Coordinates of C-alpha atoms in Angstrom, one line a residue:
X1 CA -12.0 2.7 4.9
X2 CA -8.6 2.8 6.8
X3 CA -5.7 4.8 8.4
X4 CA -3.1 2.8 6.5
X5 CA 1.2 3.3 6.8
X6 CA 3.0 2.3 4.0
X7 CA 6.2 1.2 4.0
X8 CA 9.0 0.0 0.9
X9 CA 12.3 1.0 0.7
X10 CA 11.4 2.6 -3.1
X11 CA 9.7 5.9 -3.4
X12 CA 8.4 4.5 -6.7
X13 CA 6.6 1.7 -4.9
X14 CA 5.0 3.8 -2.1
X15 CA 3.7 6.1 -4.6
X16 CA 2.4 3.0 -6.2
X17 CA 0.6 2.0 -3.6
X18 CA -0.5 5.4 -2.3
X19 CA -2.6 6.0 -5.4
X20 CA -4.0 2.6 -5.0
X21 CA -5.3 3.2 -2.0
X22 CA -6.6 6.6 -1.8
X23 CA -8.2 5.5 -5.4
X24 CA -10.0 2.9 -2.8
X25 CA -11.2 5.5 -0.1
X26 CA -8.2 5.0 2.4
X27 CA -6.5 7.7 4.0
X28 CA -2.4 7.3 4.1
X29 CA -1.2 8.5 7.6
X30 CA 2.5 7.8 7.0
X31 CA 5.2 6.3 4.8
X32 CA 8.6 4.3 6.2
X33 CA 11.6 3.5 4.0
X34 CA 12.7 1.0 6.6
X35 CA 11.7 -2.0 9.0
X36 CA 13.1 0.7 11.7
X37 CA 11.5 3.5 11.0
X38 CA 7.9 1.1 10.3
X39 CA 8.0 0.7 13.9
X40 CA 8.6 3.9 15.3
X41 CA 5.9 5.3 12.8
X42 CA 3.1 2.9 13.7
X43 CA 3.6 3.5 17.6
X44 CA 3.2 7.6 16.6
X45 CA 0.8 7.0 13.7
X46 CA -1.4 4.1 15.4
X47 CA -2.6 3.1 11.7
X48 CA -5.2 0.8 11.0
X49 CA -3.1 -1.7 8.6
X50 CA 0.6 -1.3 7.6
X51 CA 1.4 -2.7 4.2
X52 CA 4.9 -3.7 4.1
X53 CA 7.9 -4.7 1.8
X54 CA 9.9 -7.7 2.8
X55 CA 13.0 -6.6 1.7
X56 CA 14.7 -3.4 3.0
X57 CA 17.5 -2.0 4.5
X58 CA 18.2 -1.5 8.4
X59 CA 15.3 -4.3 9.5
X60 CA 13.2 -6.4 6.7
X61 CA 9.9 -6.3 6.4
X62 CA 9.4 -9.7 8.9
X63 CA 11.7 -8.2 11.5
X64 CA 9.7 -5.2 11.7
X65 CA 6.5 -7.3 11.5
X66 CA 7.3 -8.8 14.4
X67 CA 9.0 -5.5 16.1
X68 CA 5.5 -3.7 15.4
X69 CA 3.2 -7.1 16.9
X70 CA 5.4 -7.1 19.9
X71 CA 4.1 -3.0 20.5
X72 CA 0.3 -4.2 19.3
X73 CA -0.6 -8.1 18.9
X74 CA -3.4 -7.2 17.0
X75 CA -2.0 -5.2 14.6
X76 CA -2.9 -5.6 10.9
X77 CA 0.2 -6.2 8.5
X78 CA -0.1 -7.1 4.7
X79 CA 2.9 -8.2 3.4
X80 CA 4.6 -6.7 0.0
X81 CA 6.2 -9.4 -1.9
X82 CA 7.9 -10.0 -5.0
X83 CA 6.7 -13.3 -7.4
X84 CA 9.0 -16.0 -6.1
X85 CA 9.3 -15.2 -2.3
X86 CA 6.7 -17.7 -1.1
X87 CA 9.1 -18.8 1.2
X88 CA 9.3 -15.1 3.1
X89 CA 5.5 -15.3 2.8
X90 CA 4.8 -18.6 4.9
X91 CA 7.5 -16.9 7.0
X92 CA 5.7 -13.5 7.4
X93 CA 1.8 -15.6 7.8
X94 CA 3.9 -17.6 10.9
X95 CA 5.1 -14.2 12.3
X96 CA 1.4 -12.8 12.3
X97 CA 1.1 -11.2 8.9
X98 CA -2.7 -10.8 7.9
X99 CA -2.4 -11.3 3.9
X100 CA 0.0 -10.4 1.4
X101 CA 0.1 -9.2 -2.0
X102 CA 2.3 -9.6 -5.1
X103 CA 4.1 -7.1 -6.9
X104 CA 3.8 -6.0 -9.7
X105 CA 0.3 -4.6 -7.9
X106 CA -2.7 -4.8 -9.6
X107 CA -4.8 -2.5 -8.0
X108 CA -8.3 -4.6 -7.6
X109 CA -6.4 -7.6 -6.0
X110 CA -4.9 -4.8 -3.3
X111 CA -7.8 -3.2 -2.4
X112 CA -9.5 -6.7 -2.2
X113 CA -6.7 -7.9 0.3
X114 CA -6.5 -4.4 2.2
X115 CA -10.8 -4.7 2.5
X116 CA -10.6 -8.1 3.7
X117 CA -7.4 -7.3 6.4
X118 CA -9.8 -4.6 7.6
X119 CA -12.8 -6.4 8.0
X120 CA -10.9 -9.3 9.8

């Protein structure tokens, strides 16, 4: 199980995804509302994954992708992503995302992702 920061611009979302997860065994070291404060959270919070939105204010989900592998290479990013955003998808894979998954969530296809992110 992992250290996982969460990060969407929606409190609705988060909580969303919080449940999930813990329903899964993870613990949830942090929660961002934005691609700036996703970086600055997983240099203090050194998570294990970070699942996060692609769209949001201040920096998008791929910007802070990137701003967090430029801190840590190796880290672990699933990507959030609305049906119909393929194209931010291949986007996010190119910029060294490590899965995504689809809202609306369905809790046994984000665990499954999360499970195989972590074992990667």
């Amino acid at each position: 199980m992992g250290k996982i920061l969460i990060v969407d611009d929606t409190l609705f979302m988060r909580t969303l995804l919080k449940n999930i997860l813990f329903s899964g065994g993870h613990t949830i070291v942090g929660e961002a509302e934005n691609g700036e404060d996703a970086i600055a959270k997983y240099q203090e919070l050194k998570p294990d994954l970070v699942t996060m939105d692609v769209v949001m204010p201040k920096k998008n989900g791929i910007e802070a992708l990137q701003g967090i592998r430029e801190i840590d290479p190796n880290a672990k990013v699933v990507m959030c992503t609305a049906v119909g955003q393929e194209q931010m998808v291949k986007l996010a894979v190119k910029s060294g995302a490590k899965g995504y998954i689809v809202k609306p969530f369905q809790a046994p296809k984000v665990l499954e992702e999360v499970k195989n992110v972590l074992g990667a």
